[in-house]
Short mmCIF file of C-alpha atoms in Angstrom, two decimals:
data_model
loop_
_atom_site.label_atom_id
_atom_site.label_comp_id
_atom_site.label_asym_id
_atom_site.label_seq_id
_atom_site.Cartn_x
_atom_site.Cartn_y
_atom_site.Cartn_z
CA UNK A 1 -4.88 -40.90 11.86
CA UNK A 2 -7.53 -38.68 12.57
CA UNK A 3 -8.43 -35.17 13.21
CA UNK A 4 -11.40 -32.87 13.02
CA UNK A 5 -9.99 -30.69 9.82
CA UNK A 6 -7.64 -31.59 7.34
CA UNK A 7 -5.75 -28.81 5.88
CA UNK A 8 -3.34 -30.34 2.55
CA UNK A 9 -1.29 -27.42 2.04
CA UNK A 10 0.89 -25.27 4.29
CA UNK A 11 1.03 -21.94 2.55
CA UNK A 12 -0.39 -18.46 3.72
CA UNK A 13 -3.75 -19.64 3.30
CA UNK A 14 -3.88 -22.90 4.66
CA UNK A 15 -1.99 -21.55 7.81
CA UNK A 16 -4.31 -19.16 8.33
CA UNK A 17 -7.16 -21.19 8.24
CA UNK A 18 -5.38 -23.91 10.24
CA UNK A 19 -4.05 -20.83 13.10
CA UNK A 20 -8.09 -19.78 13.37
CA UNK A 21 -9.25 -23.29 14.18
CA UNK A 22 -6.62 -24.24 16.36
CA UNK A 23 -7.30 -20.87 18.35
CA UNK A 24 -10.49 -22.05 18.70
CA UNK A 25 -9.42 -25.45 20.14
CA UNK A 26 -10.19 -27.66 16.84
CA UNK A 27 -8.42 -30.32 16.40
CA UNK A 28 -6.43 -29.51 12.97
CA UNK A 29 -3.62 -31.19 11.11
CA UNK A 30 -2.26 -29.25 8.12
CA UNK A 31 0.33 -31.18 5.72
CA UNK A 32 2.83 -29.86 3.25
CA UNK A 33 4.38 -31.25 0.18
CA UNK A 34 7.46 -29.12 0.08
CA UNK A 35 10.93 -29.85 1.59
CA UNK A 36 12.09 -27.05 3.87
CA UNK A 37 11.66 -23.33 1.86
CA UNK A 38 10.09 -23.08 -1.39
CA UNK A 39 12.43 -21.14 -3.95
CA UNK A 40 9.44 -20.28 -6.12
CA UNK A 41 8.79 -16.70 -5.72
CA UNK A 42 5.58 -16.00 -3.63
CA UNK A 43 3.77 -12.41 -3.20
CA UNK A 44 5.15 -10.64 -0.31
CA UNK A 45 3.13 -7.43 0.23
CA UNK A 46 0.40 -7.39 2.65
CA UNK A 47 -2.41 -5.46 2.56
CA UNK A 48 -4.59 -3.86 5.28
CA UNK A 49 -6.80 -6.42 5.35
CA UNK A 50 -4.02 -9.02 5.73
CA UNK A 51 -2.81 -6.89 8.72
CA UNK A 52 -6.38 -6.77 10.00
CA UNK A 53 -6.75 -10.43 10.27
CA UNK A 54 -2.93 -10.87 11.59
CA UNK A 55 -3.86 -8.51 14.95
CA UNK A 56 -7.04 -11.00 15.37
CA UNK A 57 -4.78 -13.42 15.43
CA UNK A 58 -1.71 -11.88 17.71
CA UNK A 59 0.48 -11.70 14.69
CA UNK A 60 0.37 -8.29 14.12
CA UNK A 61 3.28 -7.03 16.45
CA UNK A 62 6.35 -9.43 15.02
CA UNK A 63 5.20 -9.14 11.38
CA UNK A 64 5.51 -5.45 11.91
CA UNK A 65 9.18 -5.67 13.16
CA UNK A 66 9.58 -8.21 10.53
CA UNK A 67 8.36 -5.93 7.19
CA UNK A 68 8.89 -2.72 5.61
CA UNK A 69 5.66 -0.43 5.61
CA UNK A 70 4.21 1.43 2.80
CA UNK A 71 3.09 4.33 3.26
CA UNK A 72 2.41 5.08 -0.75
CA UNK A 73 2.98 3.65 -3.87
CA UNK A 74 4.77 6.72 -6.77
CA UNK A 75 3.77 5.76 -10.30
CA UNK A 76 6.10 7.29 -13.29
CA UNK A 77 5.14 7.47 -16.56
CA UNK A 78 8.17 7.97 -18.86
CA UNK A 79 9.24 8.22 -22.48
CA UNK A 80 12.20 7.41 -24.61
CA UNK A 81 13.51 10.68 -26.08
CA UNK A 82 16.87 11.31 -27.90
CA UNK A 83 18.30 7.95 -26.18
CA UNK A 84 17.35 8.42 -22.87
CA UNK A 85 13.66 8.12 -20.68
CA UNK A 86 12.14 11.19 -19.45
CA UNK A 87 8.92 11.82 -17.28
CA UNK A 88 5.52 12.25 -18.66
CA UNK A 89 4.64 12.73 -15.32
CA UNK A 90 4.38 11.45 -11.36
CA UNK A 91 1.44 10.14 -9.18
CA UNK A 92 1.16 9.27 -6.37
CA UNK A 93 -1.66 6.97 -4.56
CA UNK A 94 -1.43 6.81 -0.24
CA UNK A 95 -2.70 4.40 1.68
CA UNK A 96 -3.27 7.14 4.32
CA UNK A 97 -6.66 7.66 2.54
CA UNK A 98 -8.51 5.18 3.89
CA UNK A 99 -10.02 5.94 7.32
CA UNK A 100 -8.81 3.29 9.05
CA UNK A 101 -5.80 1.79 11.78
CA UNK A 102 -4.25 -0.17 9.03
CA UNK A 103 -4.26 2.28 6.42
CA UNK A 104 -0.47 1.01 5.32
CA UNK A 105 0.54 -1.98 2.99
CA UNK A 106 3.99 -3.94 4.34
CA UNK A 107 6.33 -5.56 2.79
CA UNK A 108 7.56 -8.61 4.76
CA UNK A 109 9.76 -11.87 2.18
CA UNK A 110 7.26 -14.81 2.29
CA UNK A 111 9.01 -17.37 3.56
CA UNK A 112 9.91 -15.60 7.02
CA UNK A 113 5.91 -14.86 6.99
CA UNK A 114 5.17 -18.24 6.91
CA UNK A 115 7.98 -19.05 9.47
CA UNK A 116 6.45 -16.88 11.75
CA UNK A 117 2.90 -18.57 11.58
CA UNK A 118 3.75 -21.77 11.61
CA UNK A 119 5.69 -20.57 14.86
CA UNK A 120 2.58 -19.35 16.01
CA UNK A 121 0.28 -22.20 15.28
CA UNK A 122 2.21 -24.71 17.23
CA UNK A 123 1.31 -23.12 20.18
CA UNK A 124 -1.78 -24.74 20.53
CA UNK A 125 -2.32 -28.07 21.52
CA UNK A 126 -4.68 -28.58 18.88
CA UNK A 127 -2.36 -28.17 15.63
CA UNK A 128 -0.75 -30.87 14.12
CA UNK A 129 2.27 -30.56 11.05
CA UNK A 130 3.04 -33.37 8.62
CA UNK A 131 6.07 -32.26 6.34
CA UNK A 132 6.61 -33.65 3.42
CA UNK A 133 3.75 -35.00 2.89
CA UNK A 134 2.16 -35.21 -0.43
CA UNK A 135 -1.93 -35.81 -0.56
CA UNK A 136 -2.99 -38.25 -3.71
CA UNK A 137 -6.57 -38.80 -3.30
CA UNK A 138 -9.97 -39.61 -1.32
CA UNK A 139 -10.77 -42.96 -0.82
CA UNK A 140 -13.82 -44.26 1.19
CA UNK A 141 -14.30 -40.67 2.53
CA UNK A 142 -10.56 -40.23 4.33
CA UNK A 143 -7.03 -38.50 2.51
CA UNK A 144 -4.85 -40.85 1.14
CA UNK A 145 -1.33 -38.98 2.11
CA UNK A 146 2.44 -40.19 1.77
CA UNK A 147 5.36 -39.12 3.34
CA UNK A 148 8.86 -40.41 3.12
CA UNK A 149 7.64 -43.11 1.25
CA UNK A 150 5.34 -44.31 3.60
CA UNK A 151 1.60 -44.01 2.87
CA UNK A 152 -1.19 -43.40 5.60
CA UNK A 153 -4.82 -42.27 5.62
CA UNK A 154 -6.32 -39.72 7.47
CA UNK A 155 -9.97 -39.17 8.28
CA UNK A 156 -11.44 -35.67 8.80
CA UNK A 157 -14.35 -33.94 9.14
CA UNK A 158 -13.89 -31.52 6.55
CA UNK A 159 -11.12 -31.40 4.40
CA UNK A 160 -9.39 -27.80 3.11
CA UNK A 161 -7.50 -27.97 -0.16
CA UNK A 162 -4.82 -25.17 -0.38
CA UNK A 163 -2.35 -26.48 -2.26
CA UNK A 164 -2.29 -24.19 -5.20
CA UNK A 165 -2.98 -24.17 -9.09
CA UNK A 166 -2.68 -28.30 -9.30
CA UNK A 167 -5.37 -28.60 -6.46
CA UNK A 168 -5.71 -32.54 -6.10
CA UNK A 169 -8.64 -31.71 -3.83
CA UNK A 170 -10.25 -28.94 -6.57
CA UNK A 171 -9.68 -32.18 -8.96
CA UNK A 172 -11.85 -34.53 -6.52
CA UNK A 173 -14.28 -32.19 -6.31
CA UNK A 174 -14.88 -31.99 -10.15
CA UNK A 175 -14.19 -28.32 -10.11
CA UNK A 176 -13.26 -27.48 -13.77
CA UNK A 177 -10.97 -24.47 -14.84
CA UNK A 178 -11.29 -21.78 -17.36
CA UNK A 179 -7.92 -20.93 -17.83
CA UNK A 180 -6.49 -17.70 -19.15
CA UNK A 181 -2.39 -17.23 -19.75
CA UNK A 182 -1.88 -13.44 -20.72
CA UNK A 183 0.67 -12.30 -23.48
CA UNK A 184 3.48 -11.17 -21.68
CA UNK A 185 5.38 -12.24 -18.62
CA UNK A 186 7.56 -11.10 -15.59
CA UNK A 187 11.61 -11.44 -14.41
CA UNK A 188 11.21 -11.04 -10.73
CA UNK A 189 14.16 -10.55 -8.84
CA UNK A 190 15.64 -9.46 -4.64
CA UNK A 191 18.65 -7.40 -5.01
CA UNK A 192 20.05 -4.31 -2.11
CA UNK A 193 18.51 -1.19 -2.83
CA UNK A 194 19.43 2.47 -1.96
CA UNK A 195 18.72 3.52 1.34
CA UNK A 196 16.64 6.73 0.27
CA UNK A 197 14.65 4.06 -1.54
CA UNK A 198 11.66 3.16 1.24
CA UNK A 199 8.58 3.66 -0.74
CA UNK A 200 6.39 2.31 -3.78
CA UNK A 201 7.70 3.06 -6.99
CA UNK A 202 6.09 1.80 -10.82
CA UNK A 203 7.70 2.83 -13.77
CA UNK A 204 6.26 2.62 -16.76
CA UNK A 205 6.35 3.55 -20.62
CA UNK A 206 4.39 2.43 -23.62
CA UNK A 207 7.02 -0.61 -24.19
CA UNK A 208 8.10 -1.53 -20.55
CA UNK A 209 7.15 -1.91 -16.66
CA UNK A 210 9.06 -2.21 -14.21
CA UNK A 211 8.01 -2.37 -10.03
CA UNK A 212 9.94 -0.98 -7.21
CA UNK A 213 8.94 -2.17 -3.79
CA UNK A 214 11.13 -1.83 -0.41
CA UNK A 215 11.91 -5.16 1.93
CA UNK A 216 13.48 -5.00 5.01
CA UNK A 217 17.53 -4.82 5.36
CA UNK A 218 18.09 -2.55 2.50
CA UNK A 219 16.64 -4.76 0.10
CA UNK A 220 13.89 -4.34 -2.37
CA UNK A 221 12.01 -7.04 -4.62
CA UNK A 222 11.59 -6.36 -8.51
CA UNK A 223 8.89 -7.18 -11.34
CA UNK A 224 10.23 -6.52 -14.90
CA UNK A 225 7.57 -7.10 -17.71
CA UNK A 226 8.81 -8.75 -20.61
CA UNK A 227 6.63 -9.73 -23.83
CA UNK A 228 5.87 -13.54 -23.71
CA UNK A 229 8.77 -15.46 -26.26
CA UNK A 230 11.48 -12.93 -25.08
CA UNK A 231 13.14 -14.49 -21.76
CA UNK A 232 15.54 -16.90 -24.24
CA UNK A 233 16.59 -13.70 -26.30
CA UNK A 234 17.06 -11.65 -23.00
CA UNK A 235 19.24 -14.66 -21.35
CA UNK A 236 21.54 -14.31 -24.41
CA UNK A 237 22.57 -11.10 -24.86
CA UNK A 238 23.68 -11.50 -21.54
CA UNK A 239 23.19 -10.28 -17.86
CA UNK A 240 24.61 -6.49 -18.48
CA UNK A 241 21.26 -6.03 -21.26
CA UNK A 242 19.02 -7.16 -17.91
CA UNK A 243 21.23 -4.33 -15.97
CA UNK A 244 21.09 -1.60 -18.58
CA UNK A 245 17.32 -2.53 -18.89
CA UNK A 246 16.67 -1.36 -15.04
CA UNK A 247 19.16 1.68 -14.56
CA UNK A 248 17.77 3.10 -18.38
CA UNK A 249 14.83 3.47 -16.15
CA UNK A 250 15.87 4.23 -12.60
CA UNK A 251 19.26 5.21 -12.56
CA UNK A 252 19.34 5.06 -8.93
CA UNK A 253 19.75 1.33 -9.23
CA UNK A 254 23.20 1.73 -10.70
CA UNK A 255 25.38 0.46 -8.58
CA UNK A 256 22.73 -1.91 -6.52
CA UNK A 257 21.29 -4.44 -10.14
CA UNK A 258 25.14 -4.48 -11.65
CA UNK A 259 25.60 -6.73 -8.42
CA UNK A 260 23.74 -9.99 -9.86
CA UNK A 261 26.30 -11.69 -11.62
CA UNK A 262 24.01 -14.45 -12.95
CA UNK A 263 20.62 -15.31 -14.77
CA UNK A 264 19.87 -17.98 -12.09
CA UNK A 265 18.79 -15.66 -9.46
CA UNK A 266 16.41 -14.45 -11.78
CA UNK A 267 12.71 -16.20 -11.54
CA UNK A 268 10.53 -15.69 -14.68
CA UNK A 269 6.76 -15.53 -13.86
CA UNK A 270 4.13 -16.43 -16.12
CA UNK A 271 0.71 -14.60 -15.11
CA UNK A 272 -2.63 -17.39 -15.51
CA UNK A 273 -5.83 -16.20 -15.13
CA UNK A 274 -8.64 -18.13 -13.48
CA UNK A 275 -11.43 -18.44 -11.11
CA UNK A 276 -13.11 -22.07 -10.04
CA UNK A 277 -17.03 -22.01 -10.38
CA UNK A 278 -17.65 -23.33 -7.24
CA UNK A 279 -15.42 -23.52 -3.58
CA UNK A 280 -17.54 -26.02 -1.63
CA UNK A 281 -18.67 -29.41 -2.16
CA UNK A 282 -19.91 -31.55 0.01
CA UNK A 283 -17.38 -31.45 2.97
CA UNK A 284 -14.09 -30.46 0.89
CA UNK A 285 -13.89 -26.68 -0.06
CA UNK A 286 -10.52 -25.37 -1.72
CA UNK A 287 -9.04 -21.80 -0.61
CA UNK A 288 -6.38 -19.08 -2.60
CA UNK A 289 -4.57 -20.53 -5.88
CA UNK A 290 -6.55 -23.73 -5.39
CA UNK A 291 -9.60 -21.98 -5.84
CA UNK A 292 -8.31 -18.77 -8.13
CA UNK A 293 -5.43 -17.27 -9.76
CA UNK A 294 -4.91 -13.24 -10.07
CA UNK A 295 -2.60 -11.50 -12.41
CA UNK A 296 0.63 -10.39 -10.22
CA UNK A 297 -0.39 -6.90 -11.22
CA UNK A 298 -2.25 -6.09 -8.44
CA UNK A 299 -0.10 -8.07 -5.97
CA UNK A 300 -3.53 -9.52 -4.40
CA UNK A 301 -2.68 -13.33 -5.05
CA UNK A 302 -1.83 -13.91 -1.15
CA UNK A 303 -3.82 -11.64 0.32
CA UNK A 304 -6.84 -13.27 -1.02
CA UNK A 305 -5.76 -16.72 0.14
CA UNK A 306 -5.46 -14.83 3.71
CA UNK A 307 -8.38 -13.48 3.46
CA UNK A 308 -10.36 -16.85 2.27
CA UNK A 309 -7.97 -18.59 5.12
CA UNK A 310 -9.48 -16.22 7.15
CA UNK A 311 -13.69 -16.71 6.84
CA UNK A 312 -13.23 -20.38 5.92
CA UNK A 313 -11.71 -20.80 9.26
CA UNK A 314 -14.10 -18.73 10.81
CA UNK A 315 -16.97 -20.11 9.66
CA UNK A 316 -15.87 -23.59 11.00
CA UNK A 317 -15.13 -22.65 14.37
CA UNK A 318 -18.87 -21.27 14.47
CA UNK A 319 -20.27 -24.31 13.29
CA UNK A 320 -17.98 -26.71 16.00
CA UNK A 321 -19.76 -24.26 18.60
CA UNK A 322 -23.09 -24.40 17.43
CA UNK A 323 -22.44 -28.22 16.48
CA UNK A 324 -24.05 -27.05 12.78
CA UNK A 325 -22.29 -29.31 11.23
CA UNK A 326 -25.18 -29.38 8.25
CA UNK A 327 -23.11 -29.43 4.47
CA UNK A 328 -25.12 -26.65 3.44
CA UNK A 329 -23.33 -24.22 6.03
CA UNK A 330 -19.88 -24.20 4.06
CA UNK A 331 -21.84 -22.66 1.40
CA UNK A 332 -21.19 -19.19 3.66
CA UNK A 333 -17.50 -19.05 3.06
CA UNK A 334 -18.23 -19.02 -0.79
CA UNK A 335 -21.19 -16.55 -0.66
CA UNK A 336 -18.75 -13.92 1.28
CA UNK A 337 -15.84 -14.81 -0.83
CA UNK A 338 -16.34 -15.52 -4.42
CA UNK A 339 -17.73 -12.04 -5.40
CA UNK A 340 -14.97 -10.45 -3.81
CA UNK A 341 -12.56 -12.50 -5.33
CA UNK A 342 -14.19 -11.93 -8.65
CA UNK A 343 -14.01 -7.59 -8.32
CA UNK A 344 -10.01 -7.97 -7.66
CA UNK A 345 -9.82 -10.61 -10.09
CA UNK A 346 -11.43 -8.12 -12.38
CA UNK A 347 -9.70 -5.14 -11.15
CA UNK A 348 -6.19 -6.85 -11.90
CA UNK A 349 -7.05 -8.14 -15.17
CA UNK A 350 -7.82 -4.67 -16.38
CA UNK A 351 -4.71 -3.22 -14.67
CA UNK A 352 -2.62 -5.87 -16.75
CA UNK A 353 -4.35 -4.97 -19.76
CA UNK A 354 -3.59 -0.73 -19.23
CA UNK A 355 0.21 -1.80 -18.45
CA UNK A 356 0.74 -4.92 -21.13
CA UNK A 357 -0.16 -2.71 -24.14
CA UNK A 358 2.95 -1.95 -26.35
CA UNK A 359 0.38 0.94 -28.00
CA UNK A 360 1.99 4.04 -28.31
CA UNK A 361 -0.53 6.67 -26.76
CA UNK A 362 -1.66 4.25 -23.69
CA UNK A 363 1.79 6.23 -21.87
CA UNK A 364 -0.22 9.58 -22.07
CA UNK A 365 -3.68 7.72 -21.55
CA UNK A 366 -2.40 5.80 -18.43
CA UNK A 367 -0.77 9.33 -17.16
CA UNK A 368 -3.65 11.37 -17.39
CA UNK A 369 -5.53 8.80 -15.98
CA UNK A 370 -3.42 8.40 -13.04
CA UNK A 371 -3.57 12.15 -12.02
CA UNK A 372 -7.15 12.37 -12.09
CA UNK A 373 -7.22 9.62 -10.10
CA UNK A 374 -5.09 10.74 -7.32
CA UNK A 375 -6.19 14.39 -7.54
CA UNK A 376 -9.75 13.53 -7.18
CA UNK A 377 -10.57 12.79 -3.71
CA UNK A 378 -13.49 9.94 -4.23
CA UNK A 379 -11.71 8.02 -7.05
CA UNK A 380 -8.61 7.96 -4.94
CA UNK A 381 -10.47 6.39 -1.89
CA UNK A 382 -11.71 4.03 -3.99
CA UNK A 383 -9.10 2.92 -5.70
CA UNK A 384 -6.98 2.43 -2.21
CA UNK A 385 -10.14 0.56 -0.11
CA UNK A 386 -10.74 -1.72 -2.99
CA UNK A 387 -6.93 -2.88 -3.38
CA UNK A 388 -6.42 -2.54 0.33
CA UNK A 389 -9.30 -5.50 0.92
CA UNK A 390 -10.87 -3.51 3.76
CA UNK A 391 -14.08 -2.69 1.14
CA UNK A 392 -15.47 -2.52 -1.95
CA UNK A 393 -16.78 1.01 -3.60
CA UNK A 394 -17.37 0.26 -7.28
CA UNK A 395 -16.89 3.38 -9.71
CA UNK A 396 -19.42 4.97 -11.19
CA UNK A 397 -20.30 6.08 -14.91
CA UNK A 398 -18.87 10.18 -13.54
CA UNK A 399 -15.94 8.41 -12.23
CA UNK A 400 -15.18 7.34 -15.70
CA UNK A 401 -15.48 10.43 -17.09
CA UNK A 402 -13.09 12.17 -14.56
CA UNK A 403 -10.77 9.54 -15.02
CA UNK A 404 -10.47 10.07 -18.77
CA UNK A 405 -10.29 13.89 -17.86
CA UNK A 406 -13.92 14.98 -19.36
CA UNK A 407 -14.65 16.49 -15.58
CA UNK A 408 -12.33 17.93 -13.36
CA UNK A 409 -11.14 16.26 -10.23
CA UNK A 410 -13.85 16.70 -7.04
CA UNK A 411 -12.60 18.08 -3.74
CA UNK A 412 -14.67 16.10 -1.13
CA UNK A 413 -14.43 17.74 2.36
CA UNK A 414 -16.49 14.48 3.88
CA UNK A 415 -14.66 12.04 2.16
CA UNK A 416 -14.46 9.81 5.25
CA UNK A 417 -17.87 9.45 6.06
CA UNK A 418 -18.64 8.59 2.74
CA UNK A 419 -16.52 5.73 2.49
CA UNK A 420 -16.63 4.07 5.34
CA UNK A 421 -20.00 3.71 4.43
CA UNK A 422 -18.43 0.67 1.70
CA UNK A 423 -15.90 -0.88 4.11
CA UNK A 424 -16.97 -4.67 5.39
CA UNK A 425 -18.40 -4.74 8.88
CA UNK A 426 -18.00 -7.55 11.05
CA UNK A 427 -20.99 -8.37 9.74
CA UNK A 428 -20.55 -8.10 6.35
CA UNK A 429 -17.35 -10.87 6.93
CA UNK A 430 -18.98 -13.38 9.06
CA UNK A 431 -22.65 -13.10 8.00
CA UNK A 432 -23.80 -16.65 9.75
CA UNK A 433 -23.29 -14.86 12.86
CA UNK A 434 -25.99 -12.99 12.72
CA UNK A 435 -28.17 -14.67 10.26
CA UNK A 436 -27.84 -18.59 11.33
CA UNK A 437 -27.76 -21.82 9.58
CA UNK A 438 -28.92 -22.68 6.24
CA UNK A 439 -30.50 -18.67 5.55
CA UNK A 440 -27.88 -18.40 3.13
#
């Protein structure tokens, strides 16, 4: 077989990549090791830079009938008292403060977002779907791929792996990992929710976290943080302690967790920390988990792979026009990406470390914290336009110091302005455009 890219791995972010260059009539074949619907939990908020890229590529319009929007994401801080939790206090950060048309995250479950592009993909000509079909290695420059037990090779001009922390294609390229796996771990689970329940919600207290966020049809999907050791001990004292665990904290979910019956539906997470030193070599290059993992804090693991989906497959559509097909230009889609990558990496890894803590004053650290935030117009904005993946405003040494509530929250009645000043321009995304080959 053969075919102008090679994408080995159909997730988010080889989809995307393979959607872009089929849009732009490149021949692309995209093949996928797993049967039918993964049952691995996979993130399923989007962020506004996710939506962003979805309206370039007509998307936008049935993943909005297919999600649940937020509008705002509450954060609780809470403490046990005489038996029972009771709030340190509330705040709340809104999407709405970013000056833009997608200033809303959206829920949507993964597997119907992936549906939905693949849906969309084959209706160009120039896409191509192998499933199951496992890659195994390179061999005199071409993929050596099987599929029902039948093996084939397929020759490319470029090759994309996106197949996720055991990259085979990350492997051929010699990429080596620094691997980090944190000290505590999540129970993730999709049960019905309360109708009144549509928004954001984190609870948290010095010993526990739990996250609250809405799906369509009255459900909602859960992340319970549990100390690394404990999931046997949990499992044991049965499936009522998991129960009594979530309504202790919001006892609005009585009534909606008591209906999982068993441990099975139950998925335990185990957050890994790591980021590959390079993306490109040669004419392979390696996109979301293949190329970086981010702690499920932030909920940015997907997005990011959208988002490198999104310039990698860019970037090769430009150089198909221009016929650039010099190595050297696949060095843009790492310049753009990996520094961006590596301020969310960071952001999440500190966010884990703030919520992971067992310490006993980080409750009334993390809720002091929290209101300056959200009562002080600047560090608000940028704490929503550098999770949202629409900019990046970096905080300064006064930020800190508001933060830890050693200056008072700033009222900024130009705010907008201001900030839209660190938001990614066309430009800023798809730099080649305007700067050419090999300037990079």
């Amino acid at each position: 077989m053969k075919t102008q890219v090679l994408v080995i791995g159909g997730g988010v972010g080889g989809l995307t990549a393979a959607l872009k260059l089929a849009k732009c009539g490149i021949d692309v074949c995209v093949v996928e090791q797993t049967k039918g619907s993964a049952h691995k939990y996979k993130g399923e908020l989007l962020q506004p830079k996710s939506l962003e890229i979805f309206h370039q590529l007509g998307l936008n319009k049935p993943i909005m009938e297919a999600g649940h929007q937020i509008n705002e994401i509450e954060m609780n801080e809470m403490k046990r008292k005489k038996g029972t939790y009771v709030r340190l206090g509330t705040a709340t950060m809104r999407y709405s403060i970013i000056e833009t048309e997608y200033n809303y995250a959206l829920m949507i479950p993964h597997e119907k977002l992936k549906e939905m592009m693949l849906e969309k993909a084959k209706e160009y000509p120039a896409f191509h779907y192998i499933q199951p079909a496992k890659f195994k290695e390179f061999k005199d420059q071409a993929a050596v791929v099987t599929s029902n037990k039948e093996e084939f090779i397929i020759e490319a001009d470029y090759f994309i792996g996106a197949e996720g922390r055991r990259s085979n294609v990350r492997k051929a390229m010699n990429v080596k990992l620094n691997e980090h796996e944190y000290d505590h771990h999540f129970l993730t689970v999709t049960f019905e929710r309360p109708e009144s329940m549509t928004e954001g919600k984190i609870i948290s207290t010095p010993h526990a976290f739990l996250g609250l966020f809405p799906l369509p049809d009255n459900q909602v999907r859960t992340v319970y943080l549990i100390q690394s050791g404990e999931y046997q001990s949990l499992k044991e004292r049965g499936i009522e302690h998991f129960h009594k665990k979530y309504i202790d904290l919001c006892p609005e979910l009585e009534g909606y967790v008591t209906k999982l019956k068993e441990w099975k539906n139950i998925q335990l997470m185990i957050p890994i920390h790591f980021h590959a030193e390079t993306y490109v070599k040669e004419n392979m290059a390696i996109i979301g988990d293949s190329a970086h993992s981010v702690h499920p804090m932030a909920g940015e693991g997907m997005n990011l792979a959208i988002q490198d989906g999104d310039v990698l497959g860019e970037l090769l559509c430009w150089m198909y026009k221009h016929d650039e097909h010099h190595p050297e230009n696949l060095k843009w889609y790492e310049k753009v990406r990996k520094s961006r990558v590596d301020f969310i990496l960071n952001l999440s890894h500190l966010s884990a470390l703030a919520y992971s803590k067992p310490f006993r004053y980080f409750g009334s650290l993390r809720n002091r914290s929290l209101k300056q935030m959200t009562e002080d117009e600047k560090l608000h904005t940028k704490q929503m336009l550098n999770i949202s993946g629409l900019g990046i405003w970096k905080e300064s040494f006064f930020d800190r110091l508001v933060q830890i509530g050693m200056l008072p929250p700033r009222t900024l009645q130009n705010i907008e302005l201001l900030h839209t000043r660190y938001m990614f321009t066309y430009e800023n995304d798809y730099p080649w455009e305007v700067k050419g080959r090999y300037s990079i």
